[in-house]
PDB file of C-alpha atoms in Angstrom:
ATOM      1  CA  MET A1157     133.337  60.626-103.355  1.00 41.00           C
ATOM      2  CA  ALA A1158     134.620  58.502-100.484  1.00 43.00           C
ATOM      3  CA  PRO A1159     135.585  54.951-101.446  1.00 42.00           C
ATOM      4  CA  VAL A1160     133.322  51.980-100.874  1.00 44.00           C
ATOM      5  CA  ALA A1161     135.016  48.721 -99.956  1.00 45.00           C
ATOM      6  CA  VAL A1162     133.647  45.327-100.892  1.00 43.00           C
ATOM      7  CA  VAL A1163     135.484  42.550 -99.089  1.00 41.00           C
ATOM      8  CA  GLU A1164     135.075  39.081-100.543  1.00 40.00           C
ATOM      9  CA  SER A1165     136.575  35.890 -99.238  1.00 35.00           C
ATOM     10  CA  ALA A1166     139.075  34.187-101.536  1.00 36.00           C
ATOM     11  CA  PRO A1167     141.122  30.968-101.617  1.00 37.00           C
ATOM     12  CA  VAL A1168     143.847  31.936 -99.135  1.00 41.00           C
ATOM     13  CA  ALA A1169     145.876  30.211 -96.457  1.00 42.00           C
ATOM     14  CA  HIS A1170     144.750  28.583 -93.188  1.00 44.00           C
ATOM     15  CA  HIS A1171     141.685  29.923 -91.399  1.00 44.00           C
ATOM     16  CA  GLN A1172     140.642  32.128 -94.331  1.00 46.00           C
ATOM     17  CA  GLN A1173     139.989  29.013 -96.424  1.00 41.00           C
ATOM     18  CA  GLU A1174     137.125  28.137 -94.128  1.00 46.00           C
ATOM     19  CA  GLN A1175     135.259  31.325 -94.964  1.00 43.00           C
ATOM     20  CA  SER A1176     132.283  30.947 -97.283  1.00 35.00           C
ATOM     21  CA  ALA A1177     132.970  31.882-100.900  1.00 40.00           C
ATOM     22  CA  GLU A1178     129.643  33.685-100.886  1.00 46.00           C
ATOM     23  CA  LEU A1179     130.542  35.999 -98.005  1.00 55.00           C
ATOM     24  CA  LYS A1180     130.691  39.695 -98.851  1.00 61.00           C
ATOM     25  CA  ILE A1181     131.156  42.659 -96.549  1.00 64.00           C
ATOM     26  CA  THR A1182     130.425  46.124 -97.898  1.00 76.00           C
ATOM     27  CA  LEU A1183     131.508  49.315 -96.145  1.00 85.00           C
ATOM     28  CA  THR A1184     129.812  52.476 -97.313  1.00 89.00           C
ATOM     29  CA  PRO A1185     131.234  55.870 -96.251  1.00 90.00           C
ATOM     30  CA  ASP A1186     128.423  56.284 -93.691  1.00 94.00           C
ATOM     31  CA  HIS A1187     129.024  52.792 -92.309  1.00 92.00           C
ATOM     32  CA  LEU A1188     132.750  53.488 -92.083  1.00 94.00           C
ATOM     33  CA  ARG A1189     132.156  56.676 -90.107  1.00 94.00           C
ATOM     34  CA  PHE A1190     129.837  54.785 -87.751  1.00 95.00           C
ATOM     35  CA  ILE A1191     132.384  51.998 -87.244  1.00 95.00           C
ATOM     36  CA  ASN A1192     135.187  54.427 -86.462  1.00 95.00           C
ATOM     37  CA  LYS A1193     133.015  56.271 -83.958  1.00 94.00           C
ATOM     38  CA  GLN A1194     132.195  53.028 -82.148  1.00 95.00           C
ATOM     39  CA  LEU A1195     135.727  51.613 -82.238  1.00 96.00           C
ATOM     40  CA  ALA A1196     137.182  54.840 -80.844  1.00 92.00           C
ATOM     41  CA  GLN A1197     135.834  53.809 -77.431  1.00 91.00           C
ATOM     42  CA  LEU A1198     137.431  50.341 -77.447  1.00 95.00           C
ATOM     43  CA  GLU A1199     140.798  48.991 -76.340  1.00 95.00           C
ATOM     44  CA  PRO A1200     143.143  47.536 -79.003  1.00 96.00           C
ATOM     45  CA  GLN A1201     142.414  43.962 -77.917  1.00 95.00           C
ATOM     46  CA  GLN A1202     138.695  44.547 -78.474  1.00 96.00           C
ATOM     47  CA  ILE A1203     139.375  46.085 -81.887  1.00 96.00           C
ATOM     48  CA  LEU A1204     141.468  43.047 -82.830  1.00 96.00           C
ATOM     49  CA  GLN A1205     138.713  40.704 -81.682  1.00 94.00           C
ATOM     50  CA  TRP A1206     136.202  42.657 -83.781  1.00 95.00           C
ATOM     51  CA  ALA A1207     138.465  42.558 -86.857  1.00 95.00           C
ATOM     52  CA  LEU A1208     138.933  38.796 -86.570  1.00 93.00           C
ATOM     53  CA  LEU A1209     135.192  38.249 -86.390  1.00 91.00           C
ATOM     54  CA  THR A1210     134.404  40.699 -89.190  1.00 92.00           C
ATOM     55  CA  PHE A1211     136.892  40.335 -92.038  1.00 92.00           C
ATOM     56  CA  PRO A1212     137.848  37.300 -94.089  1.00 89.00           C
ATOM     57  CA  GLY A1213     141.332  37.436 -95.586  1.00 89.00           C
ATOM     58  CA  LEU A1214     142.747  39.295 -92.544  1.00 95.00           C
ATOM     59  CA  TYR A1215     146.548  39.608 -92.277  1.00 97.00           C
ATOM     60  CA  GLN A1216     148.987  41.692 -90.274  1.00 97.00           C
ATOM     61  CA  SER A1217     151.506  43.626 -92.369  1.00 95.00           C
ATOM     62  CA  THR A1218     154.425  44.621 -90.175  1.00 94.00           C
ATOM     63  CA  ALA A1219     158.052  45.712 -90.168  1.00 92.00           C
ATOM     64  CA  PHE A1220     158.166  44.642 -86.489  1.00 95.00           C
ATOM     65  CA  GLY A1221     158.182  48.122 -85.088  1.00 92.00           C
ATOM     66  CA  LEU A1222     157.067  48.593 -81.505  1.00 92.00           C
ATOM     67  CA  THR A1223     153.351  48.912 -82.299  1.00 94.00           C
ATOM     68  CA  GLY A1224     153.353  45.941 -84.639  1.00 95.00           C
ATOM     69  CA  LEU A1225     155.066  43.847 -81.977  1.00 97.00           C
ATOM     70  CA  ALA A1226     152.451  44.799 -79.386  1.00 97.00           C
ATOM     71  CA  THR A1227     149.725  43.873 -81.891  1.00 97.00           C
ATOM     72  CA  LEU A1228     151.410  40.541 -82.612  1.00 97.00           C
ATOM     73  CA  ASP A1229     151.565  39.715 -78.906  1.00 96.00           C
ATOM     74  CA  MET A1230     147.949  40.758 -78.309  1.00 96.00           C
ATOM     75  CA  ILE A1231     146.775  38.465 -81.099  1.00 95.00           C
ATOM     76  CA  SER A1232     148.773  35.570 -79.660  1.00 93.00           C
ATOM     77  CA  LYS A1233     146.828  35.964 -76.415  1.00 91.00           C
ATOM     78  CA  LEU A1234     143.358  35.777 -77.999  1.00 87.00           C
ATOM     79  CA  LYS A1235     143.297  32.005 -77.478  1.00 64.00           C
ATOM     80  CA  PRO A1236     141.412  29.801 -76.740  1.00 60.00           C
ATOM     81  CA  GLU A1237     138.599  31.442 -78.705  1.00 62.00           C
ATOM     82  CA  TYR A1238     140.259  30.361 -81.950  1.00 59.00           C
ATOM     83  CA  THR A1239     141.366  26.927 -83.076  1.00 55.00           C
ATOM     84  CA  GLN A1240     144.639  28.225 -84.509  1.00 62.00           C
ATOM     85  CA  GLN A1241     147.259  29.207 -81.967  1.00 77.00           C
ATOM     86  CA  HIS A1242     147.899  32.408 -83.898  1.00 89.00           C
ATOM     87  CA  PRO A1243     144.889  33.299 -86.050  1.00 91.00           C
ATOM     88  CA  VAL A1244     146.341  36.152 -88.138  1.00 95.00           C
ATOM     89  CA  PRO A1245     149.124  35.434 -90.676  1.00 96.00           C
ATOM     90  CA  LEU A1246     151.958  37.981 -90.940  1.00 97.00           C
ATOM     91  CA  ILE A1247     153.507  39.758 -93.917  1.00 97.00           C
ATOM     92  CA  PHE A1248     157.038  41.148 -93.578  1.00 97.00           C
ATOM     93  CA  VAL A1249     158.683  43.006 -96.467  1.00 96.00           C
ATOM     94  CA  ASP A1250     162.421  42.360 -96.462  1.00 97.00           C
ATOM     95  CA  THR A1251     163.752  45.354 -98.385  1.00 96.00           C
ATOM     96  CA  LEU A1252     167.231  43.745 -98.394  1.00 97.00           C
ATOM     97  CA  HIS A1253     168.443  46.928 -96.678  1.00 96.00           C
ATOM     98  CA  HIS A1254     167.278  46.330 -93.128  1.00 96.00           C
ATOM     99  CA  PHE A1255     169.551  46.736 -90.129  1.00 95.00           C
ATOM    100  CA  PRO A1256     171.108  43.454 -88.885  1.00 96.00           C
ATOM    101  CA  GLU A1257     169.258  44.095 -85.616  1.00 96.00           C
ATOM    102  CA  THR A1258     165.919  44.016 -87.459  1.00 96.00           C
ATOM    103  CA  LEU A1259     166.678  40.676 -89.087  1.00 96.00           C
ATOM    104  CA  ALA A1260     167.885  39.278 -85.756  1.00 97.00           C
ATOM    105  CA  LEU A1261     164.557  40.323 -84.247  1.00 97.00           C
ATOM    106  CA  VAL A1262     162.695  38.358 -86.932  1.00 97.00           C
ATOM    107  CA  ASP A1263     164.537  35.221 -85.803  1.00 96.00           C
ATOM    108  CA  GLN A1264     163.640  35.971 -82.175  1.00 96.00           C
ATOM    109  CA  LEU A1265     159.985  36.353 -83.077  1.00 97.00           C
ATOM    110  CA  ARG A1266     159.923  33.055 -84.968  1.00 96.00           C
ATOM    111  CA  ALA A1267     161.072  31.383 -81.761  1.00 95.00           C
ATOM    112  CA  ARG A1268     158.679  33.360 -79.523  1.00 95.00           C
ATOM    113  CA  TYR A1269     155.594  32.832 -81.754  1.00 95.00           C
ATOM    114  CA  PRO A1270     156.260  29.539 -83.582  1.00 94.00           C
ATOM    115  CA  SER A1271     152.643  29.108 -84.689  1.00 92.00           C
ATOM    116  CA  ALA A1272     152.483  32.523 -86.392  1.00 94.00           C
ATOM    117  CA  ASP A1273     152.422  32.054 -90.160  1.00 95.00           C
ATOM    118  CA  LEU A1274     155.070  34.482 -91.463  1.00 97.00           C
ATOM    119  CA  HIS A1275     155.202  35.397 -95.168  1.00 98.00           C
ATOM    120  CA  ILE A1276     158.374  37.220 -96.241  1.00 97.00           C
ATOM    121  CA  TYR A1277     158.379  39.202 -99.487  1.00 97.00           C
ATOM    122  CA  ARG A1278     161.434  40.761-101.152  1.00 97.00           C
ATOM    123  CA  PRO A1279     161.981  42.986-104.193  1.00 97.00           C
ATOM    124  CA  GLU A1280     161.021  41.205-107.384  1.00 96.00           C
ATOM    125  CA  ASN A1281     163.689  38.818-108.745  1.00 96.00           C
ATOM    126  CA  CYS A1282     166.030  39.601-105.833  1.00 97.00           C
ATOM    127  CA  ASP A1283     167.167  37.307-103.038  1.00 96.00           C
ATOM    128  CA  SER A1284     170.055  39.422-101.781  1.00 97.00           C
ATOM    129  CA  THR A1285     171.410  42.962-101.647  1.00 96.00           C
ATOM    130  CA  ASP A1286     173.904  42.001-104.366  1.00 97.00           C
ATOM    131  CA  ASP A1287     171.030  40.939-106.624  1.00 97.00           C
ATOM    132  CA  PHE A1288     169.309  44.273-106.085  1.00 97.00           C
ATOM    133  CA  THR A1289     172.481  46.275-106.787  1.00 97.00           C
ATOM    134  CA  ARG A1290     173.259  44.258-109.911  1.00 97.00           C
ATOM    135  CA  ILE A1291     169.774  44.852-111.354  1.00 96.00           C
ATOM    136  CA  HIS A1292     169.077  48.403-110.175  1.00 96.00           C
ATOM    137  CA  GLY A1293     172.490  49.951-109.625  1.00 95.00           C
ATOM    138  CA  GLU A1294     174.392  51.336-106.648  1.00 95.00           C
ATOM    139  CA  ARG A1295     172.633  53.457-104.006  1.00 94.00           C
ATOM    140  CA  LEU A1296     169.329  53.738-105.850  1.00 94.00           C
ATOM    141  CA  TRP A1297     167.829  55.425-102.771  1.00 91.00           C
ATOM    142  CA  GLU A1298     170.037  58.429-103.603  1.00 90.00           C
ATOM    143  CA  THR A1299     169.783  58.448-107.399  1.00 93.00           C
ATOM    144  CA  ASP A1300     166.022  57.759-107.613  1.00 91.00           C
ATOM    145  CA  GLU A1301     164.403  57.653-104.194  1.00 88.00           C
ATOM    146  CA  SER A1302     160.866  57.185-105.480  1.00 87.00           C
ATOM    147  CA  ALA A1303     161.843  54.244-107.680  1.00 91.00           C
ATOM    148  CA  TYR A1304     163.689  52.712-104.744  1.00 91.00           C
ATOM    149  CA  ASP A1305     160.621  52.956-102.486  1.00 91.00           C
ATOM    150  CA  PHE A1306     158.461  51.391-105.130  1.00 92.00           C
ATOM    151  CA  LEU A1307     160.840  48.498-105.816  1.00 94.00           C
ATOM    152  CA  VAL A1308     161.669  47.529-102.231  1.00 94.00           C
ATOM    153  CA  LYS A1309     158.396  48.280-100.411  1.00 92.00           C
ATOM    154  CA  VAL A1310     155.361  49.178-102.490  1.00 91.00           C
ATOM    155  CA  GLU A1311     155.596  46.502-105.174  1.00 94.00           C
ATOM    156  CA  PRO A1312     156.425  43.634-102.752  1.00 95.00           C
ATOM    157  CA  ILE A1313     153.557  44.448-100.380  1.00 94.00           C
ATOM    158  CA  GLN A1314     151.065  44.809-103.222  1.00 92.00           C
ATOM    159  CA  ARG A1315     152.301  41.494-104.654  1.00 95.00           C
ATOM    160  CA  ALA A1316     151.788  39.921-101.229  1.00 95.00           C
ATOM    161  CA  TYR A1317     148.240  41.274-101.005  1.00 93.00           C
ATOM    162  CA  GLU A1318     147.415  39.847-104.410  1.00 93.00           C
ATOM    163  CA  GLU A1319     149.069  36.445-104.033  1.00 95.00           C
ATOM    164  CA  LEU A1320     147.766  35.801-100.511  1.00 95.00           C
ATOM    165  CA  GLY A1321     144.260  37.059-101.137  1.00 92.00           C
ATOM    166  CA  VAL A1322     144.513  39.770 -98.492  1.00 93.00           C
ATOM    167  CA  ARG A1323     141.245  41.611 -97.979  1.00 91.00           C
ATOM    168  CA  ALA A1324     142.056  43.454 -94.751  1.00 95.00           C
ATOM    169  CA  THR A1325     145.322  44.203 -93.007  1.00 96.00           C
ATOM    170  CA  LEU A1326     146.368  45.262 -89.525  1.00 97.00           C
ATOM    171  CA  THR A1327     148.973  48.027 -89.447  1.00 94.00           C
ATOM    172  CA  GLY A1328     151.151  49.510 -86.712  1.00 89.00           C
ATOM    173  CA  ARG A1329     150.327  53.154 -87.363  1.00 90.00           C
ATOM    174  CA  ARG A1330     149.349  55.516 -84.518  1.00 89.00           C
ATOM    175  CA  ARG A1331     148.280  59.146 -84.353  1.00 86.00           C
ATOM    176  CA  SER A1332     151.006  59.959 -81.828  1.00 79.00           C
ATOM    177  CA  GLN A1333     153.674  59.128 -84.429  1.00 73.00           C
ATOM    178  CA  GLY A1334     153.011  62.549 -85.935  1.00 56.00           C
ATOM    179  CA  GLY A1335     153.200  63.706 -89.544  1.00 59.00           C
ATOM    180  CA  LYS A1336     150.386  62.529 -91.798  1.00 60.00           C
ATOM    181  CA  ARG A1337     149.330  60.033 -89.165  1.00 54.00           C
ATOM    182  CA  GLY A1338     148.022  62.700 -86.802  1.00 57.00           C
ATOM    183  CA  ASP A1339     144.392  62.316 -87.930  1.00 73.00           C
ATOM    184  CA  LEU A1340     144.461  58.572 -88.486  1.00 88.00           C
ATOM    185  CA  ASP A1341     141.182  56.628 -88.341  1.00 92.00           C
ATOM    186  CA  ILE A1342     141.045  53.155 -86.824  1.00 95.00           C
ATOM    187  CA  VAL A1343     139.543  51.709 -90.014  1.00 95.00           C
ATOM    188  CA  GLU A1344     140.405  53.053 -93.468  1.00 93.00           C
ATOM    189  CA  ILE A1345     139.776  52.078 -97.060  1.00 91.00           C
ATOM    190  CA  ASP A1346     142.661  52.188 -99.519  1.00 86.00           C
ATOM    191  CA  ALA A1347     141.229  54.389-102.268  1.00 79.00           C
ATOM    192  CA  PHE A1348     143.243  52.641-105.005  1.00 77.00           C
ATOM    193  CA  THR A1349     142.990  48.955-104.096  1.00 78.00           C
ATOM    194  CA  GLY A1350     139.897  48.839-101.871  1.00 84.00           C
ATOM    195  CA  LEU A1351     141.977  47.154 -99.157  1.00 90.00           C
ATOM    196  CA  ILE A1352     140.689  47.576 -95.591  1.00 93.00           C
ATOM    197  CA  LYS A1353     143.383  48.938 -93.257  1.00 94.00           C
ATOM    198  CA  ILE A1354     142.852  48.565 -89.522  1.00 96.00           C
ATOM    199  CA  ASN A1355     145.005  50.513 -87.080  1.00 95.00           C
ATOM    200  CA  PRO A1356     144.138  48.886 -83.730  1.00 96.00           C
ATOM    201  CA  LEU A1357     146.549  50.972 -81.643  1.00 95.00           C
ATOM    202  CA  ALA A1358     145.769  54.284 -83.361  1.00 93.00           C
ATOM    203  CA  ASN A1359     144.767  55.855 -80.025  1.00 92.00           C
ATOM    204  CA  TRP A1360     147.836  54.752 -78.073  1.00 93.00           C
ATOM    205  CA  SER A1361     150.887  56.868 -77.274  1.00 90.00           C
ATOM    206  CA  PHE A1362     154.485  55.693 -77.455  1.00 88.00           C
ATOM    207  CA  ALA A1363     154.431  55.410 -73.643  1.00 91.00           C
ATOM    208  CA  ASP A1364     151.324  53.186 -73.819  1.00 94.00           C
ATOM    209  CA  VAL A1365     153.039  50.835 -76.235  1.00 95.00           C
ATOM    210  CA  GLN A1366     156.254  50.810 -74.198  1.00 93.00           C
ATOM    211  CA  LYS A1367     154.314  49.890 -71.064  1.00 96.00           C
ATOM    212  CA  TYR A1368     152.562  47.022 -72.834  1.00 97.00           C
ATOM    213  CA  MET A1369     155.878  45.716 -74.173  1.00 96.00           C
ATOM    214  CA  LYS A1370     157.467  45.864 -70.726  1.00 97.00           C
ATOM    215  CA  ASP A1371     154.501  44.316 -68.903  1.00 98.00           C
ATOM    216  CA  ASN A1372     154.340  41.425 -71.381  1.00 97.00           C
ATOM    217  CA  GLN A1373     158.110  41.054 -71.924  1.00 97.00           C
ATOM    218  CA  VAL A1374     157.787  41.253 -75.708  1.00 97.00           C
ATOM    219  CA  PRO A1375     161.090  41.141 -77.642  1.00 97.00           C
ATOM    220  CA  TYR A1376     161.896  44.344 -79.542  1.00 96.00           C
ATOM    221  CA  ASN A1377     164.513  45.818 -81.852  1.00 95.00           C
ATOM    222  CA  ALA A1378     167.797  46.458 -80.033  1.00 94.00           C
ATOM    223  CA  LEU A1379     168.075  49.790 -81.871  1.00 91.00           C
ATOM    224  CA  LEU A1380     165.313  51.250 -79.696  1.00 90.00           C
ATOM    225  CA  ASP A1381     167.727  51.251 -76.782  1.00 90.00           C
ATOM    226  CA  ARG A1382     170.103  53.417 -78.850  1.00 87.00           C
ATOM    227  CA  GLY A1383     167.745  56.318 -79.477  1.00 82.00           C
ATOM    228  CA  TYR A1384     165.834  54.989 -82.486  1.00 82.00           C
ATOM    229  CA  ARG A1385     162.031  55.071 -82.396  1.00 78.00           C
ATOM    230  CA  SER A1386     160.865  54.127 -85.912  1.00 80.00           C
ATOM    231  CA  VAL A1387     163.241  51.762 -87.683  1.00 87.00           C
ATOM    232  CA  GLY A1388     163.385  51.402 -91.459  1.00 87.00           C
ATOM    233  CA  ASP A1389     166.292  50.822 -93.850  1.00 92.00           C
ATOM    234  CA  TRP A1390     169.802  51.420 -92.516  1.00 90.00           C
ATOM    235  CA  HIS A1391     170.562  54.211 -94.985  1.00 88.00           C
ATOM    236  CA  SER A1392     167.533  56.359 -94.138  1.00 88.00           C
ATOM    237  CA  THR A1393     167.015  55.883 -90.385  1.00 86.00           C
ATOM    238  CA  GLN A1394     168.622  57.792 -87.538  1.00 83.00           C
ATOM    239  CA  PRO A1395     168.114  58.155 -83.783  1.00 78.00           C
ATOM    240  CA  ILE A1396     165.854  61.037 -82.755  1.00 73.00           C
ATOM    241  CA  ALA A1397     166.444  63.932 -80.369  1.00 65.00           C
ATOM    242  CA  GLU A1398     164.408  64.640 -77.247  1.00 71.00           C
ATOM    243  CA  GLY A1399     161.036  66.159 -78.149  1.00 65.00           C
ATOM    244  CA  GLU A1400     161.040  65.076 -81.799  1.00 67.00           C
ATOM    245  CA  ASP A1401     158.212  63.066 -83.378  1.00 67.00           C
ATOM    246  CA  GLU A1402     158.754  59.311 -83.327  1.00 69.00           C
ATOM    247  CA  ARG A1403     159.268  59.210 -87.081  1.00 56.00           C
ATOM    248  CA  ALA A1404     161.616  62.213 -87.195  1.00 65.00           C
ATOM    249  CA  GLY A1405     164.519  59.831 -87.656  1.00 58.00           C
ATOM    250  CA  ARG A1406     163.116  58.504 -90.925  1.00 59.00           C
ATOM    251  CA  TRP A1407     164.435  60.372 -93.992  1.00 51.00           C
ATOM    252  CA  LYS A1408     165.811  63.091 -91.694  1.00 52.00           C
ATOM    253  CA  GLY A1409     166.236  66.478 -93.324  1.00 50.00           C
ATOM    254  CA  ARG A1410     163.712  65.701 -96.052  1.00 55.00           C
ATOM    255  CA  ALA A1411     160.013  66.532 -96.357  1.00 50.00           C
ATOM    256  CA  LYS A1412     159.243  62.862 -96.879  1.00 47.00           C
ATOM    257  CA  THR A1413     157.371  61.015 -94.087  1.00 50.00           C
ATOM    258  CA  GLU A1414     156.036  57.852 -95.782  1.00 47.00           C
ATOM    259  CA  CYS A1415     157.677  55.275 -98.054  1.00 47.00           C
ATOM    260  CA  GLY A1416     154.693  54.847-100.360  1.00 50.00           C
ATOM    261  CA  ILE A1417     153.030  51.773 -98.841  1.00 53.00           C
ATOM    262  CA  HIS A1418     150.379  54.010 -97.282  1.00 46.00           C
ATOM    263  CA  GLU A1419     150.246  56.497-100.166  1.00 51.00           C
ATOM    264  CA  THR A1420     148.179  54.812-102.846  1.00 48.00           C
ATOM    265  CA  SER A1421     148.304  57.714-105.297  1.00 45.00           C
ATOM    266  CA  ARG A1422     152.040  57.124-105.608  1.00 52.00           C
ATOM    267  CA  PHE A1423     151.410  53.422-106.153  1.00 52.00           C
ATOM    268  CA  ALA A1424     148.976  54.241-108.955  1.00 52.00           C
ATOM    269  CA  GLN A1425     151.514  56.604-110.494  1.00 58.00           C
ATOM    270  CA  PHE A1426     154.217  53.954-110.488  1.00 57.00           C
ATOM    271  CA  LEU A1427     151.917  51.331-111.965  1.00 56.00           C
ATOM    272  CA  ALA A1428     151.113  53.688-114.819  1.00 54.00           C
ATOM    273  CA  GLN A1429     154.799  54.475-115.303  1.00 62.00           C
ATOM    274  CA  LYS A1430     155.765  50.812-115.227  1.00 60.00           C
ATOM    275  CA  LYS A1431     153.025  49.901-117.704  1.00 57.00           C
ATOM    276  CA  ALA A1432     154.174  52.669-120.068  1.00 57.00           C
ATOM    277  CA  GLN A1433     157.778  51.461-119.852  1.00 60.00           C
ATOM    278  CA  GLU A1434     156.778  47.873-120.554  1.00 61.00           C
ATOM    279  CA  SER A1435     154.665  49.000-123.511  1.00 57.00           C
ATOM    280  CA  HIS A1436     157.534  51.065-124.877  1.00 53.00           C
ATOM    281  CA  ALA A1437     159.945  48.124-124.508  1.00 56.00           C
ATOM    282  CA  THR A1438     157.496  45.877-126.361  1.00 60.00           C
ATOM    283  CA  GLU A1439     157.254  48.380-129.216  1.00 58.00           C
ATOM    284  CA  LEU A1440     161.032  48.606-129.476  1.00 57.00           C
ATOM    285  CA  THR A1441     161.334  44.825-129.571  1.00 62.00           C
ATOM    286  CA  ALA A1442     158.694  44.601-132.280  1.00 53.00           C
TER     287      ALA A1442
END
């Protein structure tokens, strides 16, 4: 059975606090299909406007890839309809293994969009790469790739969703990125958490996004000028060759195409594993 999402407002930051505690939005499978059919005819700016008017607890989760940057800039231009200068708070997961160019871009964006409320989440109990190595060992991405993904990406973003009261999130995914994203809907429901995921630029090509970035002079990751298209951690990202999918440079040579953030079954598996480990540790202590 397809999931049914119930979105309830919660005590969260800024404009979300003004939402009524009684407000509920329910999306049945039929309603979701209808919404996606209607949104398919709209431009990203119209989809963003609709999302802002529809969902309490709306955030943008982004690693500041090209699509996320275009989304960020579009939102900044929705004024003066909203009292806040930038009405959607941002969530950035610092895996502690980003390229220096990615972190430099974050500083640029703080200066370009000073009113955007940026929440940065890192792996639990870690403030630096040294912390992560000390707790989890050297080159965990090679010795246990799945555990690495969970620790640096999946757990921090799920912690952010819980702590911030996120009910709906804007993502930077597009169909033209290839892989599992080829049949992407504009609005999805996370089957495990019930989170609403909105992909406002799902219909756009890489060329569409590039044109928007150029026309609006949006800052972007310097690595894109060196043949990179989708930028993740330094140890698992490479430039791509002509004709390859945008995400071909991520985990090159492996069947893997997603880190786990958008694969909720893996998140459920890790939660179960973590709970079992904690239970076992408690028994040993007793």
